[in-house]
Amino acid sequence: MKIEKSKSLFSRAKNYIPGGVNSPVRAFKAVGGDPIFFKSAKGAHMMDEDGNSYIDMINSWGPMILGHANPLVEEAVIRAIQSSPSFGAPGEREVLIAELICQLVPSIERVRMVNSGTEATMSAIRVARGYTGKDKFIKFEGCYHGHGDSFLIAAGSGAMTMGTPDSPGVTAGTTKDTLLAPYNNLDAVREIVNNHKGEMAAIIIEPVAGNMGCVLPVAGFLEGLREICDQEGIVLIFDEVMTGFRLARGGAQERLGVIPDMTTLGKIIGGGLPVGAYGGKKEIMDFVSPQGPVYQAGTLSGNPVAMAAGYTMLRYLSDHQETYGKLESNTKRIVSGYRETLEVLGLNYTINQIGSMYSLFFTDQQVVDFETAKSCDTALFGSYFNKMLEQGIYLAPSQFETLFVSAVLSDDDIDQIIRANDESLKSLVG
Ligand code: PMP
């Protein structure tokens, strides 16, 4: 595979951009090799600068659920740009998208648009603290909620450990109110809550985790969190930046039947443009400025071009419920193809899947939390990633990321994915 242009762009990029990329996981550090630079994409396929074509299994980390360059989204964006890319004042598109989000997402009665998932989670925590008058919150090891300081806490610490900063530049003062619990461990959550009676503002969780690979909540776990939050007056926040509009039109909360107090959104709601949102019960969201005292603002929030893309995407998903059946069947076919290969090769690797999210974990252990996810052979995953890439399959360049299937994969695409997986695994461990 020729990747000279990508290599040359990467070496130029490194002269001016830290590490040559604008977001770290794109750098292929976890899998070895240099990142591919892309020129265009259409439907399920991405074209790199050297003319190689790939089936995209990340879809811009989630947003491109209908594939790349969707004609409806494209047209809406062009129309919006022609009426000025930004007003810095309210417009109809903001009303349309807010109405639709409130209609589709069970927990949301009021919603505020922001520009990224990071902003959404940072703001949600601030509002939960303002609403409860409490400082502390629980996050789960292996869950990622963007790069807000208070979320950047070392994973893997014991459930009772006070958070210690995961990144230089994050102060101990900032993270002292972040408490860590292992995913899927209700007893640990109960213990933390009991040890900090009356101090807890929120519990924030990815209701299906995608940031340690795809990890599902065990039966009763989310229900248990709901119960604890109800008993203790804690705000339950579902971070549905990945799962929102992906696992169902109403997200993981609709699919799994547990309704949080607040929800954070991103990715799909922007249709590929930079958009996030947070929302929840009216009583809580009424604390947000200018209605209430909790400050949160944004020069480009509710930007008309971004709202046009997002609204068109959500309208389509809302009107075409059958998309979710297609996503499910695409993913089930891929996973069952993988399973056949694993069986033939006598491998016990774990596959976690729900809706159009899945991960193949290079471990024999069931993956239910960050500890078990870490049992994976990441070096082997790195070799597998590169074998898949050579065969034209673009995976997330880390074992600890879910894959996102799009609705536009053809039967041929799916066959090609299964074949590439088969050949990659055979050549590595066969
Ligand atoms: N929450 C979750 C669950 C995410 O997966 C991400 C990003 N992958 C974020 C928050 C942060 O979103 P953004 O990258 O748009 O800031």
Short mmCIF file of N, CA, C and O and ligand atoms in Angstrom, two decimals, residues 116-119 121 144-147 206 211 239 241-242 267, ligand 1:
data_model
loop_
_atom_site.label_atom_id
_atom_site.label_comp_id
_atom_site.label_asym_id
_atom_site.label_seq_id
_atom_site.Cartn_x
_atom_site.Cartn_y
_atom_site.Cartn_z
N SER A 116 -19.25 20.89 21.59
CA SER A 116 -18.56 19.60 21.66
C SER A 116 -19.11 18.79 22.82
O SER A 116 -19.79 19.34 23.71
N GLY A 117 -18.78 17.50 22.82
CA GLY A 117 -19.16 16.65 23.93
C GLY A 117 -18.50 17.09 25.23
O GLY A 117 -19.09 17.01 26.31
N THR A 118 -17.26 17.56 25.11
CA THR A 118 -16.52 18.03 26.28
C THR A 118 -17.28 19.17 26.97
O THR A 118 -17.45 19.17 28.20
N GLU A 119 -17.72 20.13 26.18
CA GLU A 119 -18.48 21.25 26.76
C GLU A 119 -19.78 20.76 27.41
O GLU A 119 -20.21 21.29 28.43
N THR A 121 -20.46 17.83 28.85
CA THR A 121 -20.29 17.15 30.14
C THR A 121 -19.80 18.13 31.21
O THR A 121 -20.26 18.07 32.36
N TYR A 144 -14.95 7.83 29.49
CA TYR A 144 -14.36 9.10 29.07
C TYR A 144 -15.49 10.10 28.88
O TYR A 144 -16.51 9.77 28.28
N HIS A 145 -15.28 11.28 29.45
CA HIS A 145 -16.33 12.30 29.32
C HIS A 145 -15.75 13.58 28.75
O HIS A 145 -16.13 14.68 29.14
N GLY A 146 -14.81 13.45 27.81
CA GLY A 146 -14.17 14.63 27.25
C GLY A 146 -13.01 15.06 28.12
O GLY A 146 -12.68 14.40 29.12
N HIS A 147 -12.38 16.18 27.75
CA HIS A 147 -11.12 16.53 28.41
C HIS A 147 -11.27 17.65 29.44
O HIS A 147 -10.29 18.34 29.78
N GLU A 206 -21.31 6.57 31.10
CA GLU A 206 -21.69 6.16 29.75
C GLU A 206 -22.61 4.94 29.95
O GLU A 206 -22.14 3.90 30.41
N ASN A 211 -15.58 3.84 25.53
CA ASN A 211 -14.22 4.37 25.62
C ASN A 211 -13.23 3.45 26.32
O ASN A 211 -12.10 3.85 26.60
N ASP A 239 -24.04 10.11 30.01
CA ASP A 239 -23.27 10.70 28.93
C ASP A 239 -23.55 9.87 27.68
O ASP A 239 -22.98 8.80 27.48
N VAL A 241 -23.03 10.92 24.57
CA VAL A 241 -22.33 11.52 23.43
C VAL A 241 -22.14 10.45 22.33
O VAL A 241 -22.32 10.72 21.15
N MET A 242 -21.81 9.22 22.74
CA MET A 242 -21.67 8.14 21.75
C MET A 242 -23.00 7.44 21.46
O MET A 242 -23.32 7.14 20.31
N LYS A 267 -21.60 14.24 18.84
CA LYS A 267 -21.43 13.38 17.67
C LYS A 267 -22.61 13.42 16.69
O LYS A 267 -22.71 14.35 15.90
N1 PMP B 1 -18.32 11.80 26.22
C1 PMP B 1 -18.15 10.65 25.57
C2 PMP B 1 -18.89 9.43 26.02
C3 PMP B 1 -17.30 10.59 24.46
O1 PMP B 1 -17.13 9.43 23.84
C4 PMP B 1 -16.64 11.76 24.05
C5 PMP B 1 -15.69 11.78 22.86
N2 PMP B 1 -15.42 10.63 22.24
C6 PMP B 1 -16.85 12.94 24.77
C7 PMP B 1 -17.70 12.92 25.84
C8 PMP B 1 -16.17 14.21 24.39
O2 PMP B 1 -16.69 14.69 23.19
P1 PMP B 1 -15.83 15.69 22.27
O3 PMP B 1 -14.70 14.91 21.74
O4 PMP B 1 -16.83 16.12 21.22
O5 PMP B 1 -15.43 16.82 23.13
#
